[in-house]
CSV table of N, CA and C in Angstrom, one decimal:
chain,number,residue,atom,x,y,z
A,1,MET,N,9.0,-92.3,76.1
A,1,MET,CA,7.7,-91.8,76.3
A,1,MET,C,7.1,-92.6,77.5
A,2,ARG,N,7.4,-93.9,77.7
A,2,ARG,CA,6.8,-94.6,78.7
A,2,ARG,C,7.3,-94.2,80.1
A,3,GLN,N,8.6,-93.8,80.2
A,3,GLN,CA,9.1,-93.3,81.5
A,3,GLN,C,8.5,-92.0,81.8
A,4,LEU,N,8.4,-91.1,80.9
A,4,LEU,CA,7.8,-89.8,81.1
A,4,LEU,C,6.3,-90.0,81.5
A,5,ARG,N,5.6,-90.9,80.9
A,5,ARG,CA,4.2,-91.1,81.3
A,5,ARG,C,4.0,-91.8,82.6
A,6,CYS,N,5.0,-92.5,83.1
A,6,CYS,CA,4.9,-93.2,84.4
A,6,CYS,C,5.5,-92.3,85.5
A,7,ASP,N,6.1,-91.2,85.2
A,7,ASP,CA,6.7,-90.3,86.2
A,7,ASP,C,5.5,-89.7,87.0
A,8,PRO,N,5.6,-89.7,88.3
A,8,PRO,CA,4.4,-89.1,89.1
A,8,PRO,C,4.2,-87.6,88.8
A,9,ASN,N,5.3,-86.9,88.4
A,9,ASN,CA,5.1,-85.5,88.1
A,9,ASN,C,4.3,-85.2,86.8
A,10,PHE,N,4.5,-86.1,85.8
A,10,PHE,CA,3.9,-85.9,84.5
A,10,PHE,C,2.7,-86.8,84.2
A,11,ALA,N,2.4,-87.8,85.1
A,11,ALA,CA,1.3,-88.7,84.8
A,11,ALA,C,0.0,-88.0,84.8
A,12,PRO,N,-0.3,-87.0,85.6
A,12,PRO,CA,-1.6,-86.3,85.5
A,12,PRO,C,-1.7,-85.6,84.1
A,13,LEU,N,-0.6,-85.1,83.6
A,13,LEU,CA,-0.7,-84.5,82.2
A,13,LEU,C,-1.1,-85.5,81.2
A,14,PHE,N,-0.5,-86.6,81.2
A,14,PHE,CA,-0.8,-87.6,80.2
A,14,PHE,C,-2.2,-88.2,80.4
A,15,ARG,N,-2.7,-88.3,81.6
A,15,ARG,CA,-4.1,-88.7,81.8
A,15,ARG,C,-5.1,-87.7,81.2
A,16,HIS,N,-4.7,-86.4,81.3
A,16,HIS,CA,-5.6,-85.4,80.8
A,16,HIS,C,-5.6,-85.3,79.3
A,17,VAL,N,-4.5,-85.6,78.6
A,17,VAL,CA,-4.4,-85.5,77.2
A,17,VAL,C,-4.8,-86.8,76.5
A,18,HIS,N,-5.4,-86.7,75.4
A,18,HIS,CA,-5.8,-87.9,74.6
A,18,HIS,C,-4.6,-88.6,74.1
A,19,PRO,N,-4.6,-90.0,74.1
A,19,PRO,CA,-3.4,-90.7,73.7
A,19,PRO,C,-2.9,-90.4,72.3
A,20,LEU,N,-3.7,-90.0,71.4
A,20,LEU,CA,-3.3,-89.6,70.0
A,20,LEU,C,-2.5,-88.3,70.0
A,21,CYS,N,-2.6,-87.5,71.1
A,21,CYS,CA,-1.9,-86.2,71.1
A,21,CYS,C,-0.8,-86.2,72.1
A,22,TRP,N,-0.3,-87.4,72.5
A,22,TRP,CA,0.8,-87.5,73.5
A,22,TRP,C,2.1,-86.9,72.8
A,23,TRP,N,2.2,-87.1,71.5
A,23,TRP,CA,3.5,-86.6,70.9
A,23,TRP,C,3.5,-85.1,70.9
A,24,VAL,N,2.2,-84.4,70.8
A,24,VAL,CA,2.2,-83.0,70.9
A,24,VAL,C,2.5,-82.6,72.4
A,25,LEU,N,2.1,-83.3,73.4
A,25,LEU,CA,2.4,-83.0,74.8
A,25,LEU,C,3.9,-83.1,75.0
A,26,TRP,N,4.5,-84.2,74.5
A,26,TRP,CA,6.0,-84.4,74.6
A,26,TRP,C,6.7,-83.2,74.0
A,27,TRP,N,6.3,-82.8,72.8
A,27,TRP,CA,7.0,-81.7,72.1
A,27,TRP,C,6.7,-80.4,72.8
A,28,SER,N,5.5,-80.2,73.3
A,28,SER,CA,5.2,-79.0,74.0
A,28,SER,C,5.9,-78.9,75.4
A,29,LEU,N,6.1,-80.0,76.1
A,29,LEU,CA,6.9,-80.0,77.3
A,29,LEU,C,8.3,-79.7,77.1
A,30,ASN,N,8.9,-80.2,76.0
A,30,ASN,CA,10.3,-79.9,75.7
A,30,ASN,C,10.5,-78.4,75.4
A,31,ARG,N,9.5,-77.8,74.7
A,31,ARG,CA,9.6,-76.4,74.4
A,31,ARG,C,9.4,-75.6,75.7
A,32,PHE,N,8.5,-76.0,76.5
A,32,PHE,CA,8.2,-75.3,77.8
A,32,PHE,C,9.4,-75.3,78.7
A,33,PHE,N,10.1,-76.4,78.8
A,33,PHE,CA,11.3,-76.5,79.7
A,33,PHE,C,12.5,-75.7,79.1
A,34,LEU,N,12.6,-75.7,77.8
A,34,LEU,CA,13.7,-74.8,77.2
A,34,LEU,C,13.4,-73.4,77.5
A,35,TRP,N,12.1,-73.0,77.4
A,35,TRP,CA,11.7,-71.6,77.7
A,35,TRP,C,11.9,-71.3,79.2
A,36,TYR,N,11.6,-72.3,80.0
A,36,TYR,CA,11.7,-72.1,81.5
A,36,TYR,C,13.2,-71.8,81.9
A,37,ASP,N,14.1,-72.5,81.2
A,37,ASP,CA,15.6,-72.3,81.5
A,37,ASP,C,16.0,-70.9,81.2
A,38,THR,N,15.4,-70.2,80.3
A,38,THR,CA,15.8,-68.9,79.9
A,38,THR,C,14.9,-67.7,80.4
A,39,CYS,N,13.7,-68.1,81.0
A,39,CYS,CA,12.7,-67.0,81.3
A,39,CYS,C,13.1,-66.3,82.5
A,40,GLY,N,13.7,-66.9,83.5
A,40,GLY,CA,14.1,-66.2,84.7
A,40,GLY,C,13.1,-66.1,85.8
A,41,TYR,N,12.1,-66.9,85.8
A,41,TYR,CA,11.1,-67.0,86.8
A,41,TYR,C,11.4,-68.0,87.9
A,42,ASP,N,11.1,-67.7,89.1
A,42,ASP,CA,11.3,-68.7,90.2
A,42,ASP,C,10.3,-69.9,90.1
A,43,ASN,N,9.1,-69.5,90.1
A,43,ASN,CA,8.0,-70.5,90.1
A,43,ASN,C,7.1,-70.4,89.0
A,44,LEU,N,6.8,-71.5,88.4
A,44,LEU,CA,5.8,-71.5,87.3
A,44,LEU,C,4.8,-72.7,87.5
A,45,LEU,N,3.6,-72.4,87.2
A,45,LEU,CA,2.6,-73.4,87.3
A,45,LEU,C,2.1,-73.7,85.8
A,46,LEU,N,2.3,-74.9,85.4
A,46,LEU,CA,1.9,-75.1,84.0
A,46,LEU,C,0.6,-75.9,83.9
A,47,ALA,N,-0.1,-75.6,82.8
A,47,ALA,CA,-1.4,-76.3,82.5
A,47,ALA,C,-1.3,-76.8,81.1
A,48,THR,N,-2.2,-77.7,80.8
A,48,THR,CA,-2.2,-78.2,79.4
A,48,THR,C,-3.7,-78.3,78.9
A,49,THR,N,-3.8,-78.3,77.6
A,49,THR,CA,-5.1,-78.5,77.0
A,49,THR,C,-5.3,-79.9,76.7
A,50,ARG,N,-6.5,-80.3,76.2
A,50,ARG,CA,-6.8,-81.7,75.9
A,50,ARG,C,-6.0,-82.2,74.7
A,51,TRP,N,-5.5,-81.3,73.9
A,51,TRP,CA,-4.7,-81.6,72.7
A,51,TRP,C,-3.2,-81.7,73.0
A,52,GLY,N,-2.8,-81.4,74.2
A,52,GLY,CA,-1.4,-81.5,74.6
A,52,GLY,C,-0.6,-80.3,74.6
A,53,TYR,N,-1.2,-79.1,74.3
A,53,TYR,CA,-0.4,-77.9,74.4
A,53,TYR,C,-0.2,-77.4,75.8
A,54,VAL,N,1.0,-77.1,76.2
A,54,VAL,CA,1.4,-76.7,77.5
A,54,VAL,C,1.5,-75.2,77.5
A,55,TYR,N,1.0,-74.5,78.6
A,55,TYR,CA,1.1,-73.1,78.7
A,55,TYR,C,1.3,-72.8,80.2
A,56,PRO,N,1.9,-71.6,80.5
A,56,PRO,CA,2.1,-71.3,81.9
A,56,PRO,C,0.8,-70.7,82.5
A,57,ALA,N,0.2,-71.3,83.5
A,57,ALA,CA,-1.0,-70.9,84.1
A,57,ALA,C,-0.7,-69.8,85.2
A,58,PHE,N,0.4,-69.9,85.8
A,58,PHE,CA,0.8,-68.9,86.8
A,58,PHE,C,2.3,-68.7,86.8
A,59,MET,N,2.7,-67.4,86.8
A,59,MET,CA,4.2,-67.1,86.8
A,59,MET,C,4.5,-66.4,88.1
A,60,GLY,N,5.4,-66.9,88.9
A,60,GLY,CA,5.9,-66.2,90.1
A,60,GLY,C,6.8,-65.0,89.8
A,61,GLU,N,7.5,-64.6,90.8
A,61,GLU,CA,8.4,-63.5,90.6
A,61,GLU,C,9.7,-63.9,89.9
A,62,LYS,N,10.3,-63.0,89.2
A,62,LYS,CA,11.5,-63.3,88.5
A,62,LYS,C,12.7,-63.5,89.5
A,63,LYS,N,13.6,-64.3,89.1
A,63,LYS,CA,14.8,-64.5,89.9
A,63,LYS,C,15.7,-63.2,89.9
A,64,PRO,N,16.3,-62.9,91.0
A,64,PRO,CA,17.2,-61.7,90.9
A,64,PRO,C,18.4,-62.0,90.0
A,65,ASP,N,18.7,-60.9,89.2
A,65,ASP,CA,19.9,-61.1,88.3
A,65,ASP,C,21.1,-61.0,89.1
A,66,PRO,N,22.0,-62.0,89.1
A,66,PRO,CA,23.2,-61.9,89.9
A,66,PRO,C,24.2,-60.8,89.4
A,67,LYS,N,24.1,-60.3,88.2
A,67,LYS,CA,25.0,-59.3,87.7
A,67,LYS,C,24.4,-57.9,88.0
A,68,ALA,N,23.2,-57.8,88.5
A,68,ALA,CA,22.6,-56.5,88.7
A,68,ALA,C,23.2,-55.8,89.9
A,69,TRP,N,23.2,-54.5,89.9
A,69,TRP,CA,23.7,-53.7,91.0
A,69,TRP,C,22.7,-53.8,92.1
A,70,ARG,N,23.2,-53.9,93.3
A,70,ARG,CA,22.4,-53.9,94.5
A,70,ARG,C,23.0,-52.9,95.5
A,71,PRO,N,22.1,-52.2,96.3
A,71,PRO,CA,22.7,-51.3,97.2
A,71,PRO,C,23.5,-52.0,98.3
A,72,TYR,N,24.4,-51.3,98.9
A,72,TYR,CA,25.3,-51.8,99.9
A,72,TYR,C,24.5,-52.2,101.1
A,73,VAL,N,24.7,-53.4,101.6
A,73,VAL,CA,24.0,-53.9,102.8
A,73,VAL,C,24.9,-53.7,104.0
A,74,LEU,N,24.5,-53.0,105.0
A,74,LEU,CA,25.3,-52.8,106.2
A,74,LEU,C,25.3,-54.1,107.0
A,75,GLU,N,26.6,-54.5,107.4
A,75,GLU,CA,26.7,-55.6,108.2
A,75,GLU,C,26.7,-55.3,109.7
A,76,LYS,N,27.1,-54.1,110.0
A,76,LYS,CA,27.0,-53.6,111.4
A,76,LYS,C,26.2,-52.4,111.4
A,77,PRO,N,25.6,-52.1,112.6
A,77,PRO,CA,24.7,-50.9,112.7
A,77,PRO,C,25.6,-49.6,112.6
A,78,ARG,N,24.9,-48.5,112.1
A,78,ARG,CA,25.6,-47.2,112.0
A,78,ARG,C,26.0,-46.7,113.4
A,79,TRP,N,26.9,-45.8,113.5
A,79,TRP,CA,27.4,-45.3,114.8
A,79,TRP,C,26.3,-44.5,115.5
A,80,ASP,N,25.3,-43.9,114.7
A,80,ASP,CA,24.3,-43.2,115.4
A,80,ASP,C,23.1,-44.1,115.7
A,81,ASP,N,23.2,-45.4,115.6
A,81,ASP,CA,22.2,-46.3,115.9
A,81,ASP,C,22.1,-46.5,117.4
A,82,PRO,N,20.9,-46.6,118.0
A,82,PRO,CA,20.8,-46.7,119.5
A,82,PRO,C,21.4,-48.0,120.0
A,83,VAL,N,21.7,-48.9,119.2
A,83,VAL,CA,22.3,-50.2,119.7
A,83,VAL,C,23.6,-50.0,120.4
A,84,TRP,N,24.3,-48.9,120.0
A,84,TRP,CA,25.6,-48.6,120.5
A,84,TRP,C,25.5,-47.8,121.8
A,85,SER,N,24.3,-47.4,122.2
A,85,SER,CA,24.2,-46.6,123.4
A,85,SER,C,24.5,-47.4,124.7
A,86,THR,N,24.7,-46.7,125.8
A,86,THR,CA,25.1,-47.4,127.0
A,86,THR,C,24.3,-46.7,128.2
A,87,SER,N,24.2,-47.4,129.3
A,87,SER,CA,23.5,-46.8,130.4
A,87,SER,C,24.5,-46.3,131.4
A,88,VAL,N,25.8,-46.4,131.1
A,88,VAL,CA,26.8,-45.9,132.0
A,88,VAL,C,26.9,-44.3,131.9
A,89,PRO,N,26.9,-43.6,133.0
A,89,PRO,CA,26.9,-42.1,132.9
A,89,PRO,C,28.1,-41.7,132.2
A,90,THR,N,28.0,-40.6,131.5
A,90,THR,CA,29.1,-40.1,130.7
A,90,THR,C,30.3,-39.6,131.6
A,91,HIS,N,29.9,-39.2,132.8
A,91,HIS,CA,31.0,-38.8,133.7
A,91,HIS,C,32.0,-39.9,134.0
A,92,PHE,N,31.5,-41.1,134.2
A,92,PHE,CA,32.4,-42.2,134.4
A,92,PHE,C,33.2,-42.6,133.1
A,93,LEU,N,32.6,-42.4,132.0
A,93,LEU,CA,33.3,-42.7,130.8
A,93,LEU,C,34.4,-41.7,130.5
A,94,THR,N,34.2,-40.4,130.8
A,94,THR,CA,35.3,-39.5,130.6
A,94,THR,C,36.4,-39.7,131.6
A,95,LEU,N,36.0,-40.0,132.9
A,95,LEU,CA,37.1,-40.3,133.9
A,95,LEU,C,37.9,-41.5,133.4
A,96,ALA,N,37.3,-42.5,133.0
A,96,ALA,CA,38.0,-43.7,132.6
A,96,ALA,C,38.9,-43.4,131.4
A,97,ALA,N,38.5,-42.5,130.5
A,97,ALA,CA,39.3,-42.2,129.3
A,97,ALA,C,40.5,-41.4,129.7
A,98,HIS,N,40.4,-40.5,130.7
A,98,HIS,CA,41.5,-39.6,131.0
A,98,HIS,C,42.5,-40.2,132.0
A,99,GLU,N,42.0,-41.1,132.8
A,99,GLU,CA,42.9,-41.7,133.8
A,99,GLU,C,43.5,-43.0,133.3
A,100,ALA,N,44.6,-42.9,132.7
A,100,ALA,CA,45.2,-44.1,132.2
A,100,ALA,C,46.1,-44.7,133.3
A,101,PRO,N,46.3,-46.0,133.3
A,101,PRO,CA,47.1,-46.6,134.4
A,101,PRO,C,48.5,-46.0,134.4
A,102,ARG,N,49.0,-45.7,135.6
A,102,ARG,CA,50.3,-45.1,135.7
A,102,ARG,C,51.3,-46.1,136.4
A,103,PRO,N,52.6,-46.0,136.1
A,103,PRO,CA,53.5,-46.9,136.8
A,103,PRO,C,53.5,-46.6,138.3
A,104,HIS,N,53.8,-47.6,139.1
A,104,HIS,CA,53.9,-47.4,140.6
A,104,HIS,C,55.0,-46.4,140.9
A,105,PRO,N,54.8,-45.5,141.9
A,105,PRO,CA,55.8,-44.4,142.1
A,105,PRO,C,57.1,-44.9,142.7
A,106,ASN,N,57.0,-46.0,143.5
A,106,ASN,CA,58.2,-46.5,144.2
A,106,ASN,C,58.3,-48.0,143.8
A,107,PRO,N,59.0,-48.3,142.7
A,107,PRO,CA,59.1,-49.7,142.3
A,107,PRO,C,60.1,-50.4,143.2
A,108,PRO,N,59.9,-51.7,143.5
A,108,PRO,CA,60.8,-52.4,144.4
A,108,PRO,C,62.2,-52.5,143.8
A,109,PRO,N,63.2,-52.4,144.7
A,109,PRO,CA,64.6,-52.5,144.1
A,109,PRO,C,64.9,-53.8,143.6
A,110,ARG,N,65.7,-53.8,142.5
A,110,ARG,CA,66.1,-55.0,141.9
A,110,ARG,C,67.3,-55.6,142.7
A,111,SER,N,67.3,-56.8,142.9
A,111,SER,CA,68.5,-57.4,143.5
A,111,SER,C,69.1,-58.5,142.6
A,112,GLY,N,70.4,-58.7,142.7
A,112,GLY,CA,71.1,-59.7,141.9
A,112,GLY,C,70.6,-61.1,142.1
A,113,GLY,N,70.8,-62.0,141.2
A,113,GLY,CA,70.4,-63.3,141.4
A,113,GLY,C,69.1,-63.7,140.7
A,114,GLY,N,68.3,-62.7,140.3
A,114,GLY,CA,67.0,-62.9,139.6
A,114,GLY,C,66.0,-63.6,140.4
A,115,GLY,N,64.9,-63.9,139.8
A,115,GLY,CA,63.8,-64.6,140.5
A,115,GLY,C,63.0,-63.6,141.3
A,116,SER,N,61.8,-64.1,141.8
A,116,SER,CA,61.0,-63.2,142.5
A,116,SER,C,61.3,-63.3,144.0
A,117,ARG,N,60.8,-62.3,144.7
A,117,ARG,CA,61.0,-62.2,146.2
A,117,ARG,C,60.3,-63.4,146.8
A,118,LEU,N,59.1,-63.8,146.4
A,118,LEU,CA,58.4,-64.9,147.0
A,118,LEU,C,59.2,-66.2,146.8
A,119,TRP,N,59.9,-66.3,145.7
A,119,TRP,CA,60.7,-67.5,145.5
A,119,TRP,C,61.9,-67.5,146.4
A,120,ARG,N,62.5,-66.4,146.6
A,120,ARG,CA,63.7,-66.3,147.4
A,120,ARG,C,63.4,-66.6,148.9
A,121,GLU,N,62.2,-66.1,149.3
A,121,GLU,CA,61.8,-66.2,150.8
A,121,GLU,C,61.5,-67.6,151.1
A,122,THR,N,60.8,-68.3,150.2
A,122,THR,CA,60.4,-69.7,150.5
A,122,THR,C,61.5,-70.7,150.1
A,123,GLU,N,62.5,-70.3,149.5
A,123,GLU,CA,63.6,-71.2,149.1
A,123,GLU,C,63.1,-72.4,148.3
A,124,GLY,N,62.2,-72.2,147.4
A,124,GLY,CA,61.8,-73.2,146.5
A,124,GLY,C,60.6,-74.0,147.0
A,125,ALA,N,60.2,-73.8,148.2
A,125,ALA,CA,59.0,-74.5,148.7
A,125,ALA,C,57.8,-73.9,148.1
A,126,CYS,N,56.7,-74.6,148.1
A,126,CYS,CA,55.5,-74.2,147.5
A,126,CYS,C,54.9,-73.1,148.5
A,127,ALA,N,54.7,-71.9,148.0
A,127,ALA,CA,54.2,-70.9,148.9
A,127,ALA,C,52.7,-71.0,149.1
A,128,LEU,N,52.0,-71.8,148.3
A,128,LEU,CA,50.5,-71.9,148.4
A,128,LEU,C,50.1,-73.2,149.0
A,129,ALA,N,51.0,-73.9,149.7
A,129,ALA,CA,50.7,-75.2,150.3
A,129,ALA,C,49.7,-75.0,151.4
A,130,PRO,N,48.7,-75.8,151.6
A,130,PRO,CA,47.7,-75.7,152.6
A,130,PRO,C,48.4,-75.9,154.0
A,131,HIS,N,47.9,-75.2,155.0
A,131,HIS,CA,48.4,-75.3,156.3
A,131,HIS,C,47.8,-76.6,157.0
A,132,ASN,N,48.6,-77.2,157.9
A,132,ASN,CA,48.1,-78.4,158.6
A,132,ASN,C,47.3,-77.9,159.8
A,133,THR,N,46.0,-78.2,159.8
A,133,THR,CA,45.1,-77.7,160.8
A,133,THR,C,44.7,-78.8,161.8
A,134,SER,N,45.4,-80.0,161.7
A,134,SER,CA,45.0,-81.1,162.6
A,134,SER,C,45.6,-80.9,164.0
């Protein structure tokens, strides 16, 4: 009882109740917290009488039931949502869709020995070496 009376959350309640009725307050707080665990409210404001009876002075909204059905929440906007719109003219979009990349009409002939033409022409030297301008 002493720890409960010294707790800063419950000290105002014990100051309000007469010391002869502290056992009623203790009993009433136990009943109140057992009820609070099962009531399903998010926020409750409790009040007490001078004789130690605790009652809810204000009740907030109920907690949402985790087993209750909820409507499907969209994670992406619908296709008819304006967020998907673009400022590119539709003429360009249709051209880009119909003109797929085509292979080159005259591919370079393959030669034996492998490797690229750049490698063969430079004979292993670095083709991207900077030129001496001094």
